[in-house]
PDB file of C-alpha atoms (C1' of nucleotides) in Angstrom:
ATOM      1  CA  MET A   1      -6.946  20.386  21.893  1.00  0.00           C
ATOM      2  CA  THR A   2      -8.175  21.853  18.962  1.00  0.00           C
ATOM      3  CA  GLN A   3      -7.099  22.855  15.491  1.00  0.00           C
ATOM      4  CA  TYR A   4      -6.028  26.186  16.923  1.00  0.00           C
ATOM      5  CA  ASP A   5      -3.598  24.418  19.482  1.00  0.00           C
ATOM      6  CA  VAL A   6       0.182  24.873  18.734  1.00  0.00           C
ATOM      7  CA  VAL A   7       2.339  21.699  18.852  1.00  0.00           C
ATOM      8  CA  ILE A   8       0.902  18.862  20.784  1.00  0.00           C
ATOM      9  CA  GLN A   9       2.508  15.847  22.449  1.00  0.00           C
ATOM     10  CA  TYR A  10       1.299  13.056  24.971  1.00  0.00           C
ATOM     11  CA  ARG A  11       3.568  12.689  27.837  1.00  0.00           C
ATOM     12  CA  LYS A  12       3.127  11.801  31.472  1.00  0.00           C
ATOM     13  CA  GLY A  13      -0.684  11.081  31.491  1.00  0.00           C
ATOM     14  CA  ARG A  14      -1.600  14.408  29.677  1.00  0.00           C
ATOM     15  CA  TYR A  15      -1.438  16.302  26.681  1.00  0.00           C
ATOM     16  CA  ILE A  16       1.285  18.993  26.703  1.00  0.00           C
ATOM     17  CA  ILE A  17       1.159  21.966  24.530  1.00  0.00           C
ATOM     18  CA  GLU A  18       4.388  22.237  23.283  1.00  0.00           C
ATOM     19  CA  TYR A  19       4.989  25.835  24.231  1.00  0.00           C
ATOM     20  CA  GLU A  20       5.004  24.864  27.844  1.00  0.00           C
ATOM     21  CA  ASN A  21       8.333  23.078  26.866  1.00  0.00           C
ATOM     22  CA  PHE A  22       9.545  26.376  25.443  1.00  0.00           C
ATOM     23  CA  ALA A  23       8.456  28.189  28.672  1.00  0.00           C
ATOM     24  CA  LYS A  24      10.349  25.893  30.591  1.00  0.00           C
ATOM     25  CA  GLU A  25      13.523  26.391  28.736  1.00  0.00           C
ATOM     26  CA  MET A  26      12.972  30.121  29.108  1.00  0.00           C
ATOM     27  CA  ASN A  27      13.523  29.774  32.913  1.00  0.00           C
ATOM     28  CA  ARG A  28      16.946  28.055  32.492  1.00  0.00           C
ATOM     29  CA  GLY A  29      19.717  30.495  33.393  1.00  0.00           C
ATOM     30  CA  TYR A  30      16.979  32.972  34.062  1.00  0.00           C
ATOM     31  CA  LEU A  31      15.807  31.527  37.469  1.00  0.00           C
ATOM     32  CA  GLN A  32      19.484  31.202  38.673  1.00  0.00           C
ATOM     33  CA  LEU A  33      20.177  34.908  37.921  1.00  0.00           C
ATOM     34  CA  LEU A  34      16.753  35.729  39.391  1.00  0.00           C
ATOM     35  CA  VAL A  35      17.530  33.792  42.744  1.00  0.00           C
ATOM     36  CA  MET A  36      21.149  35.293  42.865  1.00  0.00           C
ATOM     37  CA  VAL A  37      19.839  38.779  42.777  1.00  0.00           C
ATOM     38  CA  LEU A  38      17.234  38.132  45.439  1.00  0.00           C
ATOM     39  CA  LEU A  39      19.714  36.472  47.602  1.00  0.00           C
ATOM     40  CA  GLN A  40      21.765  39.652  47.929  1.00  0.00           C
ATOM     41  CA  GLU A  41      19.472  39.760  50.903  1.00  0.00           C
ATOM     42  CA  SER A  42      19.326  36.700  53.228  1.00  0.00           C
ATOM     43  CA  MET A  43      15.911  34.931  52.595  1.00  0.00           C
ATOM     44  CA  TYR A  44      14.723  31.185  52.826  1.00  0.00           C
ATOM     45  CA  GLY A  45      13.175  29.131  50.170  1.00  0.00           C
ATOM     46  CA  TYR A  46       9.599  29.259  50.932  1.00  0.00           C
ATOM     47  CA  GLN A  47       9.892  32.986  51.328  1.00  0.00           C
ATOM     48  CA  ILE A  48      11.477  33.321  47.906  1.00  0.00           C
ATOM     49  CA  VAL A  49       8.478  31.528  46.460  1.00  0.00           C
ATOM     50  CA  ARG A  50       5.911  33.612  48.208  1.00  0.00           C
ATOM     51  CA  GLU A  51       7.952  36.871  47.313  1.00  0.00           C
ATOM     52  CA  LEU A  52       7.997  36.073  43.624  1.00  0.00           C
ATOM     53  CA  GLU A  53       4.374  35.020  43.955  1.00  0.00           C
ATOM     54  CA  LYS A  54       3.369  38.672  44.998  1.00  0.00           C
ATOM     55  CA  ARG A  55       5.391  39.975  41.957  1.00  0.00           C
ATOM     56  CA  ASN A  56       3.376  37.592  39.885  1.00  0.00           C
ATOM     57  CA  TYR A  57       6.222  35.423  38.852  1.00  0.00           C
ATOM     58  CA  ILE A  58       5.349  31.804  39.731  1.00  0.00           C
ATOM     59  CA  ILE A  59       8.446  29.447  40.668  1.00  0.00           C
ATOM     60  CA  GLU A  60       7.763  25.885  41.435  1.00  0.00           C
ATOM     61  CA  GLU A  61       9.041  24.466  45.048  1.00  0.00           C
ATOM     62  CA  ASN A  62      10.106  21.720  42.971  1.00  0.00           C
ATOM     63  CA  THR A  63      12.160  24.032  40.948  1.00  0.00           C
ATOM     64  CA  LEU A  64      13.530  26.359  43.602  1.00  0.00           C
ATOM     65  CA  TYR A  65      14.518  23.854  46.288  1.00  0.00           C
ATOM     66  CA  PRO A  66      16.970  21.830  44.121  1.00  0.00           C
ATOM     67  CA  LEU A  67      18.184  24.958  42.440  1.00  0.00           C
ATOM     68  CA  LEU A  68      19.117  26.394  46.100  1.00  0.00           C
ATOM     69  CA  ARG A  69      20.806  23.273  46.996  1.00  0.00           C
ATOM     70  CA  ARG A  70      22.868  23.132  43.749  1.00  0.00           C
ATOM     71  CA  LEU A  71      23.892  26.632  43.895  1.00  0.00           C
ATOM     72  CA  ASN A  72      24.816  26.149  47.605  1.00  0.00           C
ATOM     73  CA  ASN A  73      27.028  22.919  46.785  1.00  0.00           C
ATOM     74  CA  LYS A  74      28.803  25.161  44.133  1.00  0.00           C
ATOM     75  CA  LYS A  75      29.547  27.757  46.685  1.00  0.00           C
ATOM     76  CA  ILE A  76      27.618  30.345  44.886  1.00  0.00           C
ATOM     77  CA  LEU A  77      25.355  30.621  47.905  1.00  0.00           C
ATOM     78  CA  GLN A  78      26.050  30.257  51.576  1.00  0.00           C
ATOM     79  CA  SER A  79      23.296  28.949  54.107  1.00  0.00           C
ATOM     80  CA  ASN A  80      22.684  28.712  57.779  1.00  0.00           C
ATOM     81  CA  TRP A  81      19.618  27.219  59.556  1.00  0.00           C
ATOM     82  CA  GLU A  82      17.416  28.905  62.152  1.00  0.00           C
ATOM     83  CA  ILE A  83      14.738  27.593  63.952  1.00  0.00           C
ATOM     84  CA  VAL A  84      11.591  29.884  63.913  1.00  0.00           C
ATOM     85  CA  GLU A  85       8.313  28.958  65.686  1.00  0.00           C
ATOM     86  CA  GLY A  86       9.651  25.342  66.387  1.00  0.00           C
ATOM     87  CA  LYS A  87      10.396  24.775  62.764  1.00  0.00           C
ATOM     88  CA  PRO A  88      13.639  24.904  60.977  1.00  0.00           C
ATOM     89  CA  ARG A  89      14.259  27.387  58.217  1.00  0.00           C
ATOM     90  CA  LYS A  90      17.406  27.180  55.850  1.00  0.00           C
ATOM     91  CA  TYR A  91      18.462  30.830  55.089  1.00  0.00           C
ATOM     92  CA  TYR A  92      20.697  31.459  51.799  1.00  0.00           C
ATOM     93  CA  GLN A  93      22.484  34.511  50.869  1.00  0.00           C
ATOM     94  CA  ILE A  94      24.763  34.951  47.807  1.00  0.00           C
ATOM     95  CA  SER A  95      28.821  34.222  48.419  1.00  0.00           C
ATOM     96  CA  GLU A  96      31.681  36.316  47.227  1.00  0.00           C
ATOM     97  CA  ASP A  97      32.227  33.994  44.511  1.00  0.00           C
ATOM     98  CA  GLY A  98      28.308  34.089  43.634  1.00  0.00           C
ATOM     99  CA  LYS A  99      28.765  37.751  43.179  1.00  0.00           C
ATOM    100  CA  LYS A 100      31.277  37.488  40.601  1.00  0.00           C
ATOM    101  CA  VAL A 101      29.221  35.094  38.632  1.00  0.00           C
ATOM    102  CA  LEU A 102      26.231  37.113  39.033  1.00  0.00           C
ATOM    103  CA  GLU A 103      28.002  40.132  37.537  1.00  0.00           C
ATOM    104  CA  LYS A 104      28.762  37.994  34.483  1.00  0.00           C
ATOM    105  CA  LEU A 105      25.176  36.797  34.247  1.00  0.00           C
ATOM    106  CA  ILE A 106      23.876  40.248  34.534  1.00  0.00           C
ATOM    107  CA  ASP A 107      26.318  41.173  31.583  1.00  0.00           C
ATOM    108  CA  ILE A 108      25.012  38.343  29.578  1.00  0.00           C
ATOM    109  CA  TRP A 109      21.268  39.225  30.139  1.00  0.00           C
ATOM    110  CA  LEU A 110      21.760  42.861  29.317  1.00  0.00           C
ATOM    111  CA  ARG A 111      23.680  42.071  25.999  1.00  0.00           C
ATOM    112  CA  GLN A 112      20.751  39.459  24.983  1.00  0.00           C
ATOM    113  CA  ASN A 113      18.473  42.291  25.873  1.00  0.00           C
ATOM    114  CA  GLN A 114      20.069  44.781  23.569  1.00  0.00           C
ATOM    115  CA  LEU A 115      20.253  42.251  20.574  1.00  0.00           C
ATOM    116  CA  LEU A 116      16.765  41.279  20.951  1.00  0.00           C
ATOM    117  CA  LYS A 117      15.524  44.783  21.270  1.00  0.00           C
ATOM    118  CA  ASN A 118      17.293  45.729  18.174  1.00  0.00           C
ATOM    119  CA  LEU A 119      16.062  42.894  16.240  1.00  0.00           C
ATOM    120  CA  LEU A 120      12.404  43.385  17.416  1.00  0.00           C
ATOM    121  CA  GLY A 121      13.023  47.055  16.020  1.00  0.00           C
ATOM    122  CA  GLY A 122      11.016  49.153  18.374  1.00  0.00           C
ATOM    123  CA  SER A 123       7.919  47.148  17.627  1.00  0.00           C
ATOM    124  CA  LYS A 124       7.928  46.204  21.387  1.00  0.00           C
ATOM    125  CA  ASP A 125       8.301  48.588  24.156  1.00  0.00           C
ATOM    126  CA  VAL A 126      11.009  46.771  26.105  1.00  0.00           C
TER     127      VAL A 126
ATOM    128  CA  MET B   1      43.577  29.296  37.252  1.00  0.00           C
ATOM    129  CA  THR B   2      44.403  32.051  39.974  1.00  0.00           C
ATOM    130  CA  GLN B   3      42.903  32.742  43.442  1.00  0.00           C
ATOM    131  CA  TYR B   4      40.656  35.285  41.698  1.00  0.00           C
ATOM    132  CA  ASP B   5      38.831  32.628  39.639  1.00  0.00           C
ATOM    133  CA  VAL B   6      35.442  31.464  40.741  1.00  0.00           C
ATOM    134  CA  VAL B   7      34.529  27.975  40.966  1.00  0.00           C
ATOM    135  CA  ILE B   8      36.671  25.631  38.860  1.00  0.00           C
ATOM    136  CA  GLN B   9      36.313  22.057  37.681  1.00  0.00           C
ATOM    137  CA  TYR B  10      38.224  19.705  35.307  1.00  0.00           C
ATOM    138  CA  ARG B  11      36.509  18.390  32.535  1.00  0.00           C
ATOM    139  CA  LYS B  12      37.010  17.445  28.849  1.00  0.00           C
ATOM    140  CA  GLY B  13      40.614  17.662  29.113  1.00  0.00           C
ATOM    141  CA  ARG B  14      40.447  21.254  30.186  1.00  0.00           C
ATOM    142  CA  TYR B  15      39.634  23.485  33.542  1.00  0.00           C
ATOM    143  CA  ILE B  16      36.372  25.128  33.171  1.00  0.00           C
ATOM    144  CA  ILE B  17      35.396  28.251  34.958  1.00  0.00           C
ATOM    145  CA  GLU B  18      31.981  27.427  36.196  1.00  0.00           C
ATOM    146  CA  TYR B  19      30.535  30.555  34.962  1.00  0.00           C
ATOM    147  CA  GLU B  20      30.963  29.167  31.348  1.00  0.00           C
ATOM    148  CA  ASN B  21      28.356  26.760  32.435  1.00  0.00           C
ATOM    149  CA  PHE B  22      25.974  29.389  33.734  1.00  0.00           C
ATOM    150  CA  ALA B  23      26.644  31.188  30.533  1.00  0.00           C
ATOM    151  CA  LYS B  24      25.350  27.999  28.789  1.00  0.00           C
ATOM    152  CA  GLU B  25      22.333  27.977  30.660  1.00  0.00           C
ATOM    153  CA  MET B  26      21.717  31.675  29.828  1.00  0.00           C
ATOM    154  CA  ASN B  27      21.401  30.707  26.249  1.00  0.00           C
ATOM    155  CA  ARG B  28      18.515  28.162  26.646  1.00  0.00           C
ATOM    156  CA  GLY B  29      15.225  29.542  25.687  1.00  0.00           C
ATOM    157  CA  TYR B  30      16.919  32.812  24.595  1.00  0.00           C
ATOM    158  CA  LEU B  31      18.581  31.081  21.474  1.00  0.00           C
ATOM    159  CA  GLN B  32      15.178  29.535  20.527  1.00  0.00           C
ATOM    160  CA  LEU B  33      13.566  32.906  20.927  1.00  0.00           C
ATOM    161  CA  LEU B  34      16.284  34.777  18.928  1.00  0.00           C
ATOM    162  CA  VAL B  35      16.049  32.262  15.969  1.00  0.00           C
ATOM    163  CA  MET B  36      12.404  32.459  15.666  1.00  0.00           C
ATOM    164  CA  VAL B  37      12.816  36.292  15.682  1.00  0.00           C
ATOM    165  CA  LEU B  38      15.371  36.308  12.951  1.00  0.00           C
ATOM    166  CA  LEU B  39      13.467  33.699  10.824  1.00  0.00           C
ATOM    167  CA  GLN B  40      10.473  36.042  10.258  1.00  0.00           C
ATOM    168  CA  GLU B  41      12.784  36.510   7.222  1.00  0.00           C
ATOM    169  CA  SER B  42      14.073  33.308   5.192  1.00  0.00           C
ATOM    170  CA  MET B  43      17.702  32.479   6.164  1.00  0.00           C
ATOM    171  CA  TYR B  44      20.111  29.616   6.055  1.00  0.00           C
ATOM    172  CA  GLY B  45      22.003  28.332   9.051  1.00  0.00           C
ATOM    173  CA  TYR B  46      25.581  29.669   8.168  1.00  0.00           C
ATOM    174  CA  GLN B  47      24.056  33.089   7.384  1.00  0.00           C
ATOM    175  CA  ILE B  48      22.602  33.275  10.777  1.00  0.00           C
ATOM    176  CA  VAL B  49      25.797  32.594  12.238  1.00  0.00           C
ATOM    177  CA  ARG B  50      27.694  35.299  10.413  1.00  0.00           C
ATOM    178  CA  GLU B  51      24.498  37.581  10.757  1.00  0.00           C
ATOM    179  CA  LEU B  52      24.737  37.513  14.563  1.00  0.00           C
ATOM    180  CA  GLU B  53      28.556  37.626  14.713  1.00  0.00           C
ATOM    181  CA  LYS B  54      28.230  40.988  12.822  1.00  0.00           C
ATOM    182  CA  ARG B  55      26.055  41.966  15.726  1.00  0.00           C
ATOM    183  CA  ASN B  56      28.711  40.640  18.221  1.00  0.00           C
ATOM    184  CA  TYR B  57      26.753  37.717  19.336  1.00  0.00           C
ATOM    185  CA  ILE B  58      28.574  34.408  19.000  1.00  0.00           C
ATOM    186  CA  ILE B  59      26.215  31.458  18.293  1.00  0.00           C
ATOM    187  CA  GLU B  60      28.144  27.979  17.912  1.00  0.00           C
ATOM    188  CA  GLU B  61      27.390  26.143  14.549  1.00  0.00           C
ATOM    189  CA  ASN B  62      27.287  23.277  16.882  1.00  0.00           C
ATOM    190  CA  THR B  63      24.476  24.632  18.577  1.00  0.00           C
ATOM    191  CA  LEU B  64      22.618  26.354  15.554  1.00  0.00           C
ATOM    192  CA  TYR B  65      22.371  23.435  13.229  1.00  0.00           C
ATOM    193  CA  PRO B  66      20.813  21.206  15.793  1.00  0.00           C
ATOM    194  CA  LEU B  67      18.606  23.885  16.965  1.00  0.00           C
ATOM    195  CA  LEU B  68      17.244  24.543  13.566  1.00  0.00           C
ATOM    196  CA  ARG B  69      16.745  20.912  12.901  1.00  0.00           C
ATOM    197  CA  ARG B  70      14.753  20.399  16.298  1.00  0.00           C
ATOM    198  CA  LEU B  71      12.601  23.434  15.536  1.00  0.00           C
ATOM    199  CA  ASN B  72      11.949  22.258  12.125  1.00  0.00           C
ATOM    200  CA  ASN B  73      10.964  18.595  13.326  1.00  0.00           C
ATOM    201  CA  LYS B  74       8.543  20.245  15.819  1.00  0.00           C
ATOM    202  CA  LYS B  75       7.040  22.393  12.830  1.00  0.00           C
ATOM    203  CA  ILE B  76       8.143  25.619  14.426  1.00  0.00           C
ATOM    204  CA  LEU B  77      10.348  26.309  11.434  1.00  0.00           C
ATOM    205  CA  GLN B  78       9.530  25.345   7.721  1.00  0.00           C
ATOM    206  CA  SER B  79      12.629  24.545   5.238  1.00  0.00           C
ATOM    207  CA  ASN B  80      13.508  24.289   1.551  1.00  0.00           C
ATOM    208  CA  TRP B  81      16.746  23.664  -0.203  1.00  0.00           C
ATOM    209  CA  GLU B  82      18.412  25.737  -2.719  1.00  0.00           C
ATOM    210  CA  ILE B  83      21.304  25.169  -4.756  1.00  0.00           C
ATOM    211  CA  VAL B  84      23.578  28.367  -4.893  1.00  0.00           C
ATOM    212  CA  GLU B  85      26.774  28.408  -6.585  1.00  0.00           C
ATOM    213  CA  GLY B  86      26.873  24.635  -6.888  1.00  0.00           C
ATOM    214  CA  LYS B  87      26.338  24.063  -2.964  1.00  0.00           C
ATOM    215  CA  PRO B  88      23.068  23.193  -1.382  1.00  0.00           C
ATOM    216  CA  ARG B  89      21.738  25.725   1.168  1.00  0.00           C
ATOM    217  CA  LYS B  90      18.927  24.837   3.649  1.00  0.00           C
ATOM    218  CA  TYR B  91      16.814  27.713   4.036  1.00  0.00           C
ATOM    219  CA  TYR B  92      14.432  28.133   7.200  1.00  0.00           C
ATOM    220  CA  GLN B  93      11.490  30.399   7.870  1.00  0.00           C
ATOM    221  CA  ILE B  94       9.202  30.569  10.919  1.00  0.00           C
ATOM    222  CA  SER B  95       5.780  28.645  10.397  1.00  0.00           C
ATOM    223  CA  GLU B  96       2.421  29.669  11.660  1.00  0.00           C
ATOM    224  CA  ASP B  97       2.555  27.541  14.523  1.00  0.00           C
ATOM    225  CA  GLY B  98       5.859  29.031  15.113  1.00  0.00           C
ATOM    226  CA  LYS B  99       4.580  32.374  15.216  1.00  0.00           C
ATOM    227  CA  LYS B 100       2.123  31.429  17.953  1.00  0.00           C
ATOM    228  CA  VAL B 101       5.036  30.089  20.025  1.00  0.00           C
ATOM    229  CA  LEU B 102       7.009  33.110  19.437  1.00  0.00           C
ATOM    230  CA  GLU B 103       4.438  35.334  20.665  1.00  0.00           C
ATOM    231  CA  LYS B 104       4.395  33.407  24.100  1.00  0.00           C
ATOM    232  CA  LEU B 105       8.069  33.373  24.296  1.00  0.00           C
ATOM    233  CA  ILE B 106       8.231  37.251  23.796  1.00  0.00           C
ATOM    234  CA  ASP B 107       5.480  37.400  26.491  1.00  0.00           C
ATOM    235  CA  ILE B 108       7.682  35.471  28.920  1.00  0.00           C
ATOM    236  CA  TRP B 109      10.659  37.262  28.179  1.00  0.00           C
ATOM    237  CA  LEU B 110       9.153  40.679  28.475  1.00  0.00           C
ATOM    238  CA  ARG B 111       7.880  39.633  31.999  1.00  0.00           C
ATOM    239  CA  GLN B 112      11.165  38.207  32.879  1.00  0.00           C
ATOM    240  CA  ASN B 113      12.805  41.633  31.943  1.00  0.00           C
ATOM    241  CA  GLN B 114      10.176  43.446  33.945  1.00  0.00           C
ATOM    242  CA  LEU B 115      10.683  41.634  37.138  1.00  0.00           C
ATOM    243  CA  LEU B 116      14.508  41.882  36.920  1.00  0.00           C
ATOM    244  CA  LYS B 117      14.480  45.435  36.192  1.00  0.00           C
ATOM    245  CA  ASN B 118      12.364  45.921  39.150  1.00  0.00           C
ATOM    246  CA  LEU B 119      14.671  43.831  41.504  1.00  0.00           C
ATOM    247  CA  LEU B 120      17.675  45.548  40.088  1.00  0.00           C
ATOM    248  CA  GLY B 121      15.982  48.840  41.058  1.00  0.00           C
ATOM    249  CA  GLY B 122      17.364  51.287  38.526  1.00  0.00           C
ATOM    250  CA  SER B 123      21.004  50.072  39.462  1.00  0.00           C
ATOM    251  CA  LYS B 124      21.281  49.109  35.635  1.00  0.00           C
ATOM    252  CA  ASP B 125      20.246  50.855  32.661  1.00  0.00           C
ATOM    253  CA  VAL B 126      18.004  48.320  31.019  1.00  0.00           C
TER     254      VAL B 126
ATOM    255  C1'  DT C   1     -11.318  14.731  66.823  1.00  0.00           C
ATOM    256  C1'  DT C   2      -9.664  13.988  62.664  1.00  0.00           C
ATOM    257  C1'  DT C   3      -9.301  15.969  58.623  1.00  0.00           C
ATOM    258  C1'  DA C   4      -7.127  19.179  55.820  1.00  0.00           C
ATOM    259  C1'  DC C   5      -4.351  22.937  54.628  1.00  0.00           C
ATOM    260  C1'  DA C   6      -0.140  26.052  55.111  1.00  0.00           C
ATOM    261  C1'  DT C   7       4.336  25.991  56.224  1.00  0.00           C
ATOM    262  C1'  DA C   8       9.171  24.274  55.006  1.00  0.00           C
ATOM    263  C1'  DC C   9      12.097  21.319  54.063  1.00  0.00           C
ATOM    264  C1'  DT C  10      14.432  16.338  51.861  1.00  0.00           C
ATOM    265  C1'  DG C  11      15.808  12.860  47.987  1.00  0.00           C
ATOM    266  C1'  DT C  12      15.652  10.794  43.172  1.00  0.00           C
ATOM    267  C1'  DG C  13      15.103  10.349  38.394  1.00  0.00           C
ATOM    268  C1'  DC C  14      13.372  12.008  33.599  1.00  0.00           C
ATOM    269  C1'  DG C  15      13.491  14.648  29.411  1.00  0.00           C
ATOM    270  C1'  DT C  16      15.400  18.294  26.812  1.00  0.00           C
ATOM    271  C1'  DG C  17      18.769  21.314  24.762  1.00  0.00           C
ATOM    272  C1'  DA C  18      23.569  23.534  24.473  1.00  0.00           C
ATOM    273  C1'  DC C  19      27.476  22.272  22.972  1.00  0.00           C
ATOM    274  C1'  DA C  20      31.491  18.603  22.037  1.00  0.00           C
ATOM    275  C1'  DC C  21      33.203  15.735  18.618  1.00  0.00           C
ATOM    276  C1'  DA C  22      33.303  13.784  14.180  1.00  0.00           C
ATOM    277  C1'  DG C  23      32.657  13.715   9.628  1.00  0.00           C
ATOM    278  C1'  DT C  24      31.270  15.164   4.351  1.00  0.00           C
ATOM    279  C1'  DA C  25      31.583  17.901   0.331  1.00  0.00           C
ATOM    280  C1'  DT C  26      32.685  22.218  -2.536  1.00  0.00           C
ATOM    281  C1'  DG C  27      35.000  26.412  -4.136  1.00  0.00           C
ATOM    282  C1'  DA C  28      38.405  29.529  -3.937  1.00  0.00           C
ATOM    283  C1'  DT C  29      43.213  31.157  -2.496  1.00  0.00           C
ATOM    284  C1'  DG C  30      47.901  30.613  -1.827  1.00  0.00           C
TER     285       DG C  30
ATOM    286  C1'  DC D   1      48.149  20.727  -3.791  1.00  0.00           C
ATOM    287  C1'  DA D   2      47.230  22.125   0.630  1.00  0.00           C
ATOM    288  C1'  DT D   3      44.457  25.010   3.235  1.00  0.00           C
ATOM    289  C1'  DC D   4      40.964  27.827   4.464  1.00  0.00           C
ATOM    290  C1'  DA D   5      35.941  29.338   3.764  1.00  0.00           C
ATOM    291  C1'  DT D   6      31.462  27.647   3.219  1.00  0.00           C
ATOM    292  C1'  DA D   7      27.377  24.714   4.570  1.00  0.00           C
ATOM    293  C1'  DC D   8      25.722  21.079   5.959  1.00  0.00           C
ATOM    294  C1'  DT D   9      25.006  15.922   8.573  1.00  0.00           C
ATOM    295  C1'  DG D  10      24.995  12.808  12.949  1.00  0.00           C
ATOM    296  C1'  DT D  11      25.454  11.020  17.426  1.00  0.00           C
ATOM    297  C1'  DG D  12      26.759  11.706  22.268  1.00  0.00           C
ATOM    298  C1'  DT D  13      27.343  13.958  27.201  1.00  0.00           C
ATOM    299  C1'  DC D  14      26.116  16.709  30.976  1.00  0.00           C
ATOM    300  C1'  DA D  15      23.478  19.937  33.743  1.00  0.00           C
ATOM    301  C1'  DC D  16      18.944  21.989  34.950  1.00  0.00           C
ATOM    302  C1'  DG D  17      13.743  22.434  35.414  1.00  0.00           C
ATOM    303  C1'  DC D  18      10.513  19.876  37.013  1.00  0.00           C
ATOM    304  C1'  DA D  19       7.831  15.545  38.401  1.00  0.00           C
ATOM    305  C1'  DC D  20       7.152  12.517  41.768  1.00  0.00           C
ATOM    306  C1'  DA D  21       7.334  10.867  46.520  1.00  0.00           C
ATOM    307  C1'  DG D  22       8.211  11.830  51.392  1.00  0.00           C
ATOM    308  C1'  DT D  23       8.674  14.114  56.240  1.00  0.00           C
ATOM    309  C1'  DA D  24       7.241  16.999  59.830  1.00  0.00           C
ATOM    310  C1'  DT D  25       4.943  20.872  62.398  1.00  0.00           C
ATOM    311  C1'  DG D  26       1.395  24.017  63.448  1.00  0.00           C
ATOM    312  C1'  DT D  27      -3.513  25.636  62.741  1.00  0.00           C
ATOM    313  C1'  DA D  28      -8.188  26.053  61.369  1.00  0.00           C
ATOM    314  C1'  DA D  29     -12.547  23.930  59.897  1.00  0.00           C
ATOM    315  C1'  DA D  30     -15.836  19.718  60.140  1.00  0.00           C
TER     316       DA D  30
END
DNA sequence: TTTACATACTGTGCGTGACACAGTATGATG
DNA sequence: CATCATACTGTGTCACGCACAGTATGTAAA
């Protein structure tokens, strides 16, 4: 915690650089979109975490599992259990309703991208 | 509300298509990024709403004003009042701390973009 | 052999921000 | 003189990211 740090607050027993919070917010919406895109092929939770890890994107298990459950409850995803090597795995895939929502989200994402690209005006290669 | 609609729930006196909720989530993080990018030049709230409207991006006043206040409280933004044509206007600009956060957010955004682009595999022109 | 780590889930609760709702005040237009 | 555009303020609700805590199996190291 130096003069160079950004905005600091004490929470849950440690100092939080405020941009950790902003980073969190950046995930909202995006993670849902990401998961829906991935689950066009059937996958289980742990597999998703590892797959994204390989692609240098860290998603917390604490984030992903509740997310999968929520999307499942909303019928955005479908799921089925399989026993593999004595351990149960819950496989998820996007549902027909989910595909419709996914389309909308990709639309939004494209529009957001376009706008930001314009505002940054070529200073970033997006 | 037809068989073609996606996921429906009744709230606040009307039916909500579930993807409105997903759309909402898509704004989290992104709006903060957007505002920080815009406020590299000094602007006031109402002006931001109209400016984005021109660019076909609707941001609710109910969303923007609280957002500006929050970012101001966190010293991400600075503000000053001016009286124009007898009416007070609160002008905001990004602060030095804010610029550091903005850089991080753009990084995150670029990484998210890259990953999603890869996953969508050329099927979308991003 | 027991300790520890990887695998693969479950449940509950907190904090934050998008947006709803409500309100204030001025100037211009009809 | 009513209504609309301008330009803010304050407070409350709800959903989601993530923290925290727990369960259970298989495997590798000490």
